[in-house]
GROMACS .gro file of C-alpha atoms in nm:
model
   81
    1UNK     CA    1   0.000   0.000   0.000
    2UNK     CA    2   0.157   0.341  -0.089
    3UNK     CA    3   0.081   0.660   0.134
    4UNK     CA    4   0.078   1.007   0.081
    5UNK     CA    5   0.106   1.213   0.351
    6UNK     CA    6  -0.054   1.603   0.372
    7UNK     CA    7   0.282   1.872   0.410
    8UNK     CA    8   0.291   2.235   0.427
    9UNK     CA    9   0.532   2.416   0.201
   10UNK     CA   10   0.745   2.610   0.434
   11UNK     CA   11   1.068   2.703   0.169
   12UNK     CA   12   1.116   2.644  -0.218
   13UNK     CA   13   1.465   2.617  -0.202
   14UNK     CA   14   1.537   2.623  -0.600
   15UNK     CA   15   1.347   2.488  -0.888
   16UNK     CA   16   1.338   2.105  -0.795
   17UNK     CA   17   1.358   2.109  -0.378
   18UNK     CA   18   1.163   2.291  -0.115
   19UNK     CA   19   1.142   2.221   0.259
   20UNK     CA   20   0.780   2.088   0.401
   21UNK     CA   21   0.645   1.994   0.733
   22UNK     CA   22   0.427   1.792   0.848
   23UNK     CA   23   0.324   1.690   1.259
   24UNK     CA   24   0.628   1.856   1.392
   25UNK     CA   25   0.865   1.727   1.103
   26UNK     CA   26   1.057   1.914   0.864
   27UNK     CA   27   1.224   1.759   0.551
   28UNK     CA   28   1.303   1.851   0.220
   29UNK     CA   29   1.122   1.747  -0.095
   30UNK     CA   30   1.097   1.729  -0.443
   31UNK     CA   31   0.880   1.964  -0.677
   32UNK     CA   32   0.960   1.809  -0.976
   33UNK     CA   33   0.627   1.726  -1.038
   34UNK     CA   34   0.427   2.049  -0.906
   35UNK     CA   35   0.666   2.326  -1.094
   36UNK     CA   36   0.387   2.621  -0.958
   37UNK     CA   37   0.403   2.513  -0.590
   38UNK     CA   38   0.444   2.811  -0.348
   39UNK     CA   39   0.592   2.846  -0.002
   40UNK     CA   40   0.263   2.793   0.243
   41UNK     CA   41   0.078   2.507  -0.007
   42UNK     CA   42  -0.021   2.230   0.113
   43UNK     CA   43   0.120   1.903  -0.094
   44UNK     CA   44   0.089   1.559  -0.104
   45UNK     CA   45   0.379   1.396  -0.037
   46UNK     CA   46   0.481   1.033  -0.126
   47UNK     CA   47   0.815   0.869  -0.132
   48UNK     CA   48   0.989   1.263  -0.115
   49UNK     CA   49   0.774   1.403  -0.399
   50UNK     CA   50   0.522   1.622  -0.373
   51UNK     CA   51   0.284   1.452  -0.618
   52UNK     CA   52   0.004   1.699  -0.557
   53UNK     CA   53  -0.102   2.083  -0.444
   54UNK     CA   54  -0.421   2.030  -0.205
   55UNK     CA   55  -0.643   2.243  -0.003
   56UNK     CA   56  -0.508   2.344   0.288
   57UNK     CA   57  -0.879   2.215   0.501
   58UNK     CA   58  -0.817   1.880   0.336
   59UNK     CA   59  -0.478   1.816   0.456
   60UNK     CA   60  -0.607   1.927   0.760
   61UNK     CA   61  -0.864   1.642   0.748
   62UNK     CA   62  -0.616   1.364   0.647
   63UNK     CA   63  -0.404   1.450   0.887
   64UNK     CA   64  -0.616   1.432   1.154
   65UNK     CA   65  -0.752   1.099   0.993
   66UNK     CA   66  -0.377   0.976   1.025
   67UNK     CA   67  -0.391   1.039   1.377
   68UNK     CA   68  -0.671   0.841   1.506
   69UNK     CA   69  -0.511   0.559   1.232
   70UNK     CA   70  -0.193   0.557   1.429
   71UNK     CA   71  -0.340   0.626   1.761
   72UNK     CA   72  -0.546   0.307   1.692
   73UNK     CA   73  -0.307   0.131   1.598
   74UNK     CA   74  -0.082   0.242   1.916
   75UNK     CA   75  -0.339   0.136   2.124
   76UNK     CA   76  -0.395  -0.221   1.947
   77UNK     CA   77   0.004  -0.315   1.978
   78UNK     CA   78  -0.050  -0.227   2.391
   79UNK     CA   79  -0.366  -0.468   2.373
   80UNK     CA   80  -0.114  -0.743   2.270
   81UNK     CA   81   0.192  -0.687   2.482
   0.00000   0.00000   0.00000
């Protein structure tokens, strides 16, 4: 299963790389394959690409939807210990 997870633009740092963050983590990315993405844009981001420009209340909602996910799932792997 492949995952894209919801970033905010923070820095384009030239014409291929920009810095995004995302729950308290910054990394640098791609643009490759969003040439008109701004600093502040919200992106998709999968394997270090930003494959997508989204609206900002919709990353907002996945990531939030990633939360319970991995809250969930937290709470399943104390169930088994």
């Amino acid at each position: 299963m492949c995952l894209g997870v919801p970033m905010q633009v923070k820095e384009i740092c030239n014409s291929l790389v920009a810095r995004a963050e995302t729950m308290g983590i910054t990394q640098l990315i791609r643009i490759d394959l969003v040439p008109q993405v701004s600093a502040g844009d919200s992106v998709v981001v999968h394997a270090g690409f930003a494959i997508e420009i989204i609206d900002p209340e919709l990353a907002k909602h996945r990531l939030e939807f990633l939360a319970r996910l991995l809250g969930d799932m937290g709470e399943d792997q104390e169930d088994a210990g």
